[in-house]
CSV table of C-alpha atoms in Angstrom, one decimal:
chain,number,residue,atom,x,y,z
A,305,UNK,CA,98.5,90.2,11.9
A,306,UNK,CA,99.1,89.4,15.2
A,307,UNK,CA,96.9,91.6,18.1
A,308,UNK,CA,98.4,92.2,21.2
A,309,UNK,CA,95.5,94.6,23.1
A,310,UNK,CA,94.8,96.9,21.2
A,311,UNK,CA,98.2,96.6,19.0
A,312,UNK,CA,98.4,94.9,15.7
A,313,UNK,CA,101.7,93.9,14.7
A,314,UNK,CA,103.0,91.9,11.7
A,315,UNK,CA,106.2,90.5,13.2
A,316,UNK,CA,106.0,87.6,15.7
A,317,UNK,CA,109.3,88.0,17.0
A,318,UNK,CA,110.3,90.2,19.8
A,319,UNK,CA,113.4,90.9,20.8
A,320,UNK,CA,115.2,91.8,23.6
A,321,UNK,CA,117.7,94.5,23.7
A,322,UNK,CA,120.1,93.0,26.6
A,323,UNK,CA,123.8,91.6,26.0
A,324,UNK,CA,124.7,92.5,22.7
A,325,UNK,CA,128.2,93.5,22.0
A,326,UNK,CA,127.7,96.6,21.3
A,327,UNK,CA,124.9,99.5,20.7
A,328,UNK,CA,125.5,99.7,17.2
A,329,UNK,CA,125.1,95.7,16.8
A,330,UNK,CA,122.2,95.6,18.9
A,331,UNK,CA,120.4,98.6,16.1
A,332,UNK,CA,121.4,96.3,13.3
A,333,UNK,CA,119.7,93.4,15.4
A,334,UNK,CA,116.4,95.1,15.3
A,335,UNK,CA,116.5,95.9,11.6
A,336,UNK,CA,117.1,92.3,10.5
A,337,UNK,CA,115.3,91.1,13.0
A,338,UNK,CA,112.4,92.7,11.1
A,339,UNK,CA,110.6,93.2,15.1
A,340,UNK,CA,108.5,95.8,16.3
A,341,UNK,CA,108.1,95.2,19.6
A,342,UNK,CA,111.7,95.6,21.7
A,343,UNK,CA,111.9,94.4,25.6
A,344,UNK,CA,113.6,97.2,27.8
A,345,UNK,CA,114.3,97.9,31.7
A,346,UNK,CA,115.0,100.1,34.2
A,347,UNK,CA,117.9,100.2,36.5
A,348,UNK,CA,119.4,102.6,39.0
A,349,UNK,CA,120.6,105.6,37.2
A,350,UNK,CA,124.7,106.3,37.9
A,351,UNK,CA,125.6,109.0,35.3
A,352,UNK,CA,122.9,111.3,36.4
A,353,UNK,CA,120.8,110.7,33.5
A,354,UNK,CA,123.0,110.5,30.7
A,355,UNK,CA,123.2,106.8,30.2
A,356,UNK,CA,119.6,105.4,30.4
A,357,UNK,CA,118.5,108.5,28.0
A,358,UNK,CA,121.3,107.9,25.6
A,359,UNK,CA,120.4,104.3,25.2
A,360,UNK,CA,116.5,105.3,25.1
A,361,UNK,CA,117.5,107.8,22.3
A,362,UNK,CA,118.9,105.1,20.1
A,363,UNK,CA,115.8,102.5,20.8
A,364,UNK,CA,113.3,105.2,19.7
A,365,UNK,CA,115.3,106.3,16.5
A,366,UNK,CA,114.8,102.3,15.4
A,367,UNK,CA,110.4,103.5,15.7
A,368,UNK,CA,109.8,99.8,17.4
A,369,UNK,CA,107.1,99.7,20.0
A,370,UNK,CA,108.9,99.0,23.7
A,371,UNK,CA,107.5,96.3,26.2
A,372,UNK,CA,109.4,97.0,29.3
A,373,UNK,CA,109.8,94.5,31.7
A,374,UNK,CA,109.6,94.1,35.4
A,375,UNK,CA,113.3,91.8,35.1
A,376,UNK,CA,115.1,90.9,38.6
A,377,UNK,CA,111.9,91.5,40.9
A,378,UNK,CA,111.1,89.4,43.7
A,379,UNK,CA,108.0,90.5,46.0
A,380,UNK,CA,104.9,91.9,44.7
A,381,UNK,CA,105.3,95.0,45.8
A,382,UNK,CA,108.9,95.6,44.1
A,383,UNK,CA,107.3,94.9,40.6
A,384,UNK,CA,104.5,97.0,41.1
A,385,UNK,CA,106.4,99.7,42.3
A,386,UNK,CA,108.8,99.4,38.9
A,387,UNK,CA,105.9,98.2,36.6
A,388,UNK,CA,104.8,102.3,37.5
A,389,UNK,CA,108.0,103.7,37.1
A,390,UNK,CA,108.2,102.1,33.8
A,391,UNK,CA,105.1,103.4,32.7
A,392,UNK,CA,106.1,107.1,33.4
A,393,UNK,CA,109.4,106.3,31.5
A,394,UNK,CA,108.6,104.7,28.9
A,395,UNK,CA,104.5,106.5,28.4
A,396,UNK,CA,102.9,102.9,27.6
A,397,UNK,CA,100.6,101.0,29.9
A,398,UNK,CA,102.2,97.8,28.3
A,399,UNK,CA,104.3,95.7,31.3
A,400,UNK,CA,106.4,92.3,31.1
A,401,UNK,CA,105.5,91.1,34.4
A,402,UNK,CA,107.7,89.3,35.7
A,403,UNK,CA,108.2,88.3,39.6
A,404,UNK,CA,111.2,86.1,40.3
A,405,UNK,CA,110.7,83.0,42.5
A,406,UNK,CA,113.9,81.4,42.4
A,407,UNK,CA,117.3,82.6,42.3
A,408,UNK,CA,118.9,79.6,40.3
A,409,UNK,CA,115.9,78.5,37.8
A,410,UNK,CA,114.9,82.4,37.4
A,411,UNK,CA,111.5,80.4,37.7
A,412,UNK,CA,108.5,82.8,38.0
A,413,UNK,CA,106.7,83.0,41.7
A,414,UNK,CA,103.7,82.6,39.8
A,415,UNK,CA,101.4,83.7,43.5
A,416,UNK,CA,103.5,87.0,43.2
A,417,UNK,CA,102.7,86.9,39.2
A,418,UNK,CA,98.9,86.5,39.5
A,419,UNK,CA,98.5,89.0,42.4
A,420,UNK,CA,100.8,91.7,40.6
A,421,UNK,CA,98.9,90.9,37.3
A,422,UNK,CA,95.5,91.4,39.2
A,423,UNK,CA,97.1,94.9,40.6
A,424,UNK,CA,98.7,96.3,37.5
A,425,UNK,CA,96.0,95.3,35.6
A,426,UNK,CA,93.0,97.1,37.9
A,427,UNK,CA,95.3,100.0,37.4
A,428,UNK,CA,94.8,100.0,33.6
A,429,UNK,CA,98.6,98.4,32.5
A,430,UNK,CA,98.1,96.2,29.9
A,431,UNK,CA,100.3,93.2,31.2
A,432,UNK,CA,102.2,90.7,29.4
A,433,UNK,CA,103.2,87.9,32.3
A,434,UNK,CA,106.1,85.3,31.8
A,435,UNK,CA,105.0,82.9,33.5
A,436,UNK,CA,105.3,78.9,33.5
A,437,UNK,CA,103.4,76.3,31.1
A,438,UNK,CA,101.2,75.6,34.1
A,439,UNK,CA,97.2,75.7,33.0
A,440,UNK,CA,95.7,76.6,36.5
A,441,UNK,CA,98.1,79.7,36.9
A,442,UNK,CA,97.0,80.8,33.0
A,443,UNK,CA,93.6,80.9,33.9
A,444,UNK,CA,94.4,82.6,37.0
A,445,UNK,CA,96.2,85.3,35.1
A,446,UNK,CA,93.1,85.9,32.1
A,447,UNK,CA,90.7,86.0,35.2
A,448,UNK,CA,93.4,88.9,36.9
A,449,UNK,CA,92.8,90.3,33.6
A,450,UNK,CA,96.1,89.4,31.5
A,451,UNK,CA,95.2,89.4,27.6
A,452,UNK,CA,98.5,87.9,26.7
A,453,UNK,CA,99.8,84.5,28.2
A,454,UNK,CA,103.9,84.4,27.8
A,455,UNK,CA,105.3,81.0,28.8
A,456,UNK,CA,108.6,79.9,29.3
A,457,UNK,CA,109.7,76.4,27.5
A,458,UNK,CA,112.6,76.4,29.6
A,459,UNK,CA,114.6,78.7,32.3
A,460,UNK,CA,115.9,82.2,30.7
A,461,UNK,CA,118.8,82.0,28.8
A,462,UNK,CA,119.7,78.3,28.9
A,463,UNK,CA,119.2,78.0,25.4
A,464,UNK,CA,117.7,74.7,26.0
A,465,UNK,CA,114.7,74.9,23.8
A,466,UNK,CA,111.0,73.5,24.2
A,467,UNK,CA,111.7,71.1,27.1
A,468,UNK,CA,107.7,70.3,28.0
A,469,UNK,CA,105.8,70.1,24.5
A,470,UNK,CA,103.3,68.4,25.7
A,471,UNK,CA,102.2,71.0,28.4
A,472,UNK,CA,102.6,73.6,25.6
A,473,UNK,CA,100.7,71.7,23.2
A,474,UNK,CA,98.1,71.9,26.0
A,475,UNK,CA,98.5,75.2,26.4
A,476,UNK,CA,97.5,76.1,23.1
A,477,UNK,CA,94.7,73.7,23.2
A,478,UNK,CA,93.0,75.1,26.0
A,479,UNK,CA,93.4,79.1,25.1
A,480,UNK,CA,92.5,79.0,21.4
A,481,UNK,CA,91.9,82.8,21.5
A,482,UNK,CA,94.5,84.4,23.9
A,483,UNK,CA,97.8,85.4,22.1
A,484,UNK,CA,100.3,82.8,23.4
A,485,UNK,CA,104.0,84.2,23.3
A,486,UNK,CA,106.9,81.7,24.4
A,487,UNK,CA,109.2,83.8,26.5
A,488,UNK,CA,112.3,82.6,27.7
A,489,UNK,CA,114.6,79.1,26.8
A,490,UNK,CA,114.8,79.3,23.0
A,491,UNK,CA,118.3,78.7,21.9
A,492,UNK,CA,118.3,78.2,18.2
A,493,UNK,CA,115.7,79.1,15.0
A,494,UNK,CA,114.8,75.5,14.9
A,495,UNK,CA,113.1,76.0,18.6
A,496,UNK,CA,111.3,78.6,17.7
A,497,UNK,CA,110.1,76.9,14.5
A,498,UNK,CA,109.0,74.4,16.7
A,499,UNK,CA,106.6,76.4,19.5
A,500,UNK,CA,105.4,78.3,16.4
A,501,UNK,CA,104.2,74.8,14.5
A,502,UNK,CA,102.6,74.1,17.9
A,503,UNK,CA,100.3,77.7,17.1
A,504,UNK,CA,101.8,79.7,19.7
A,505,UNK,CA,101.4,83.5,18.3
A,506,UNK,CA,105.2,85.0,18.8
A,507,UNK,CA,108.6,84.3,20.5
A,508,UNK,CA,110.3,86.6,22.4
A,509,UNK,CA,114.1,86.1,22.5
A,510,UNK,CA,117.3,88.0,23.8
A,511,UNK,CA,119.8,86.0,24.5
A,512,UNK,CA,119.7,83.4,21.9
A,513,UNK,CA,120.7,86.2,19.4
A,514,UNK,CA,122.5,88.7,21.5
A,515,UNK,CA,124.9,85.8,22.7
A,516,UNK,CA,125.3,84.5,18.8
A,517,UNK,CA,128.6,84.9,16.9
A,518,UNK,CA,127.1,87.0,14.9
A,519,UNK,CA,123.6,88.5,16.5
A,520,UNK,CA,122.6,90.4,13.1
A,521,UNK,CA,122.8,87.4,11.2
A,522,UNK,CA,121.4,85.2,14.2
A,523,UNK,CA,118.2,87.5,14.4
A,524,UNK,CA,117.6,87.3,10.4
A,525,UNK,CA,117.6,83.2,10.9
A,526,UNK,CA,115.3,83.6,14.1
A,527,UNK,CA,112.7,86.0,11.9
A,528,UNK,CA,112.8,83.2,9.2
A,529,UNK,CA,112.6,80.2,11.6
A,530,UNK,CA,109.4,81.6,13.3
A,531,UNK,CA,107.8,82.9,9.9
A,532,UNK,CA,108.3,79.5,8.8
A,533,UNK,CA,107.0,78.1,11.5
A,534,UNK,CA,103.8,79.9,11.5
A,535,UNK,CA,103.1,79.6,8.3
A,536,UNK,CA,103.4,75.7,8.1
A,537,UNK,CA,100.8,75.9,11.2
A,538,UNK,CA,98.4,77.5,9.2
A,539,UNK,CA,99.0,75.3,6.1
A,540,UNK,CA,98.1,72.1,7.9
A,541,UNK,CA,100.8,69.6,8.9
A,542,UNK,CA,100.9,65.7,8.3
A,543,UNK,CA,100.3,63.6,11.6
A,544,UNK,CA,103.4,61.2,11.8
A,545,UNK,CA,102.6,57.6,11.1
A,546,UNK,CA,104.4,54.2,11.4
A,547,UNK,CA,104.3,52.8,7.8
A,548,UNK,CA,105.4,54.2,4.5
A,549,UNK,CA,102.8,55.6,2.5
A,550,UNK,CA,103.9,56.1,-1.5
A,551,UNK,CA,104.1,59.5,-2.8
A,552,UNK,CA,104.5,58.2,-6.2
A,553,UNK,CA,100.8,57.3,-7.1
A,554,UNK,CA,101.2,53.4,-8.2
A,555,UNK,CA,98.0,53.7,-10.9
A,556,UNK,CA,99.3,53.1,-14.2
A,557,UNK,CA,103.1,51.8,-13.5
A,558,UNK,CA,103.9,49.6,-16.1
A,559,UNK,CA,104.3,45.6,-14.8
A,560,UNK,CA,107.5,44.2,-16.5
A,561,UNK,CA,107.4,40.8,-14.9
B,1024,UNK,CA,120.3,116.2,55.8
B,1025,UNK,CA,121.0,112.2,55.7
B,1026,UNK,CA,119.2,110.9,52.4
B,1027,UNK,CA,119.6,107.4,50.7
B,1028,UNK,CA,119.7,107.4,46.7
B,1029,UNK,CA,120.2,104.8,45.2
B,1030,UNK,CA,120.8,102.8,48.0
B,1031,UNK,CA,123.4,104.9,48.3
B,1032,UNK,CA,123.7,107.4,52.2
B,1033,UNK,CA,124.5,111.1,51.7
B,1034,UNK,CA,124.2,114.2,53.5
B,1035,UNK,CA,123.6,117.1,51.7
B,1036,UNK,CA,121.2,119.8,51.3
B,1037,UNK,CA,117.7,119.4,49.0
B,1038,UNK,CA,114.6,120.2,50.7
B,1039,UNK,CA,112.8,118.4,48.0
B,1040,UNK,CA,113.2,116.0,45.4
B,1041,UNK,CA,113.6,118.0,42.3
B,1042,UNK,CA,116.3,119.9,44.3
B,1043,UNK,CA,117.9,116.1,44.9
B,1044,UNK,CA,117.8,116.1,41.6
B,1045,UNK,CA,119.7,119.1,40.7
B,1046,UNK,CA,122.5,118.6,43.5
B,1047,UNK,CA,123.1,115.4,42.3
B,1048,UNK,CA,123.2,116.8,38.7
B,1049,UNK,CA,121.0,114.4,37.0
B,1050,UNK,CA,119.9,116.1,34.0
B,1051,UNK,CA,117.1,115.2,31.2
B,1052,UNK,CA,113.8,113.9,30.4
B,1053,UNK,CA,114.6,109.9,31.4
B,1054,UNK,CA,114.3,109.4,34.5
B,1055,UNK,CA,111.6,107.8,37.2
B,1056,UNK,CA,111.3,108.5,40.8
B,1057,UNK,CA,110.1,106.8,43.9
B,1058,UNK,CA,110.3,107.8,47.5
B,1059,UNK,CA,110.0,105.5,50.3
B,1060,UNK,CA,108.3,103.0,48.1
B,1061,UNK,CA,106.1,105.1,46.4
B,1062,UNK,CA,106.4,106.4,42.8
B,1063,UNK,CA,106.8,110.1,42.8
B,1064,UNK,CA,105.5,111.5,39.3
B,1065,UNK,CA,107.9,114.2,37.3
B,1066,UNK,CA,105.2,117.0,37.9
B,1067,UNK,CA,105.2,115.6,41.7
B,1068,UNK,CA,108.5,116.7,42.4
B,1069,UNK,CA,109.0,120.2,42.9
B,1070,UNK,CA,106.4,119.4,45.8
B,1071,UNK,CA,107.7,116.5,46.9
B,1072,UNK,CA,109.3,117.4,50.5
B,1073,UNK,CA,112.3,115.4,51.5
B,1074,UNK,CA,113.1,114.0,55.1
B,1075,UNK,CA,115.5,112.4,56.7
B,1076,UNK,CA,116.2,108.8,56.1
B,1077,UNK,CA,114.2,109.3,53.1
B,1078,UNK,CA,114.5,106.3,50.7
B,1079,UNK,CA,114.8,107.4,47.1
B,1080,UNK,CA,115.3,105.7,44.1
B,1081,UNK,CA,115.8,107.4,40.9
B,1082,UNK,CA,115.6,105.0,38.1
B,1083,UNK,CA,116.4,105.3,33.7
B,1084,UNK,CA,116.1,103.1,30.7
B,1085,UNK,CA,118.5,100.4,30.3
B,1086,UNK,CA,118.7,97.0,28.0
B,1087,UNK,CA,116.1,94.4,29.5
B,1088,UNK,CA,115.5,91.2,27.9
């Protein structure tokens, strides 16, 4: 099980709900998916109401947990401000912090995200910050009082996969007991295989699915690929080596010359 | 009275924010509130006295990622 706060959870995907082609597609998503924790937002309401609770409607009739996130916030005070309107929305302390430092990398302002984090977290939220692979900054964030460390491994939805494995290997090395989720920059199963061999705890994905041909079947190969993953972690993987080792055993072959 | 929702300027009538509310004709349960900056809780509202140049944003669930 994988325990986020007080939450324990047995998938280590989770998903976000953003993109899909359709309502219904996005449901079916969830299901195959097998997740139980969904990422949600909050946006200037047009149709007095009726849209943002029509869509809230359907996410709560799938009976997944909701993270909703702080997505498009640039100053401290902007994701603050929405972290708490989340919170009266959605009735959980939980938060995806994020706190947007640049317009063309999407890159966390990771000041902003540790003075937010040390904010929301004083006022009882329970925050989950994406944030980069930088060490300094994760310590900053646990000692603001983050219990969660989520990582990019490459910008938001470039789909370029684990571009800095070393500094996530690190990561991992240095945080044995925080829940490490890789957020953001996963474009295929076999990237979230990857992070998940390196012991990180959980992926969260959105666009990597929602942007598939077909997202249903996309978020059944992601929940394999990361289940996989973590279970070859915990099973104890070969270090690579440079010569050939034979995995016939050579006692007992018969010598015909 | 001059108002701005959603980013949006107005001028009509709502000597508070639940009347905002109603004028506009939002409706239901899903919906947050902030005034000038500061979040203005559902059980704040009836209370909550409106000025004008008051900034307010009234916010709902959408997809995030």
């Amino acid at each position: 099980m994988l325990k986020l706060y007080d939450a324990e959870v047995s998938s280590r995907l989770l998903l976000g709900t953003a993109r899909y082609p359709s309502p219904a597609i996005l449901a079916e998503a969830v299901k195959r998916s097998g997740t139980e924790i969904v990422t949600v937002s909050l946006r200037r309401e047009t149709a007095g109401g009726r849209s943002g609770g029509a869509f809230f409607e359907m996410i709560r009739s799938l009976g997944v947990r909701v993270l909703p996130n702080t997505a498009g916030c640039h100053g401290v005070s902007e994701a603050v401000l929405t972290a708490k309107m989340a919170r009266e929305l959605f009735g959980t302390n939980w938060i995806k912090l994020e706190v947007i430092g640049n317009h063309d990398t999407l890159q966390p302002d990771v000041f902003g995200l540790v003075e937010a984090a040390s904010i929301l977290s004083a006022d009882g939220f329970e925050v989950f910050p994406y944030t980069t692979d930088d060490l300094v900054v994760a310590e900053k964030l646990l000692e603001a009082g983050c219990g969660v460390l989520m990582p990019w491994c490459a910008p938001i939805g470039s789909a370029a996969g684990p571009l800095n494995p070393t500094a996530l290997r690190s990561m991992r090395a240095h945080f044995p007991d925080i829940p490490l989720i890789v957020d953001a920059g996963i474009g295929r199963p076999s990237h979230a295989t990857f992070v998940m061999e390196l012991g990180f705890d959980a992926v969260l994905l959105n666009t990597a699915v929602a942007g598939a041909g077909d997202p249903v079947a996309m978020a059944s190969a992601f929940a394999k690929a990361i289940e996989s993953g973590h279970e070859a972690f915990g099973a104890g993987m070969l270090e690579p080596r440079d010569v050939a080792v034979p995995s016939t055993p050579i006692i007992g072959k018969a010598v015909f010359a | 009275m001059k108002l701005i929702v959603n980013g949006e300027h107005h001028d009509l009538i709502a000597p508070t924010l639940s009347e905002l509310l109603t004028v506009m004709e939002y409706e239901g349960d899903w919906l947050a509130t902030a005034v000038n900056g500061e979040i203005v809780h559902r059980e704040d509202r009836a209370d909550h006295a409106l000025n004008d140049n008051d900034r307010i944003e009234i916010l709902s669930p959408m997809q995030g990622g």
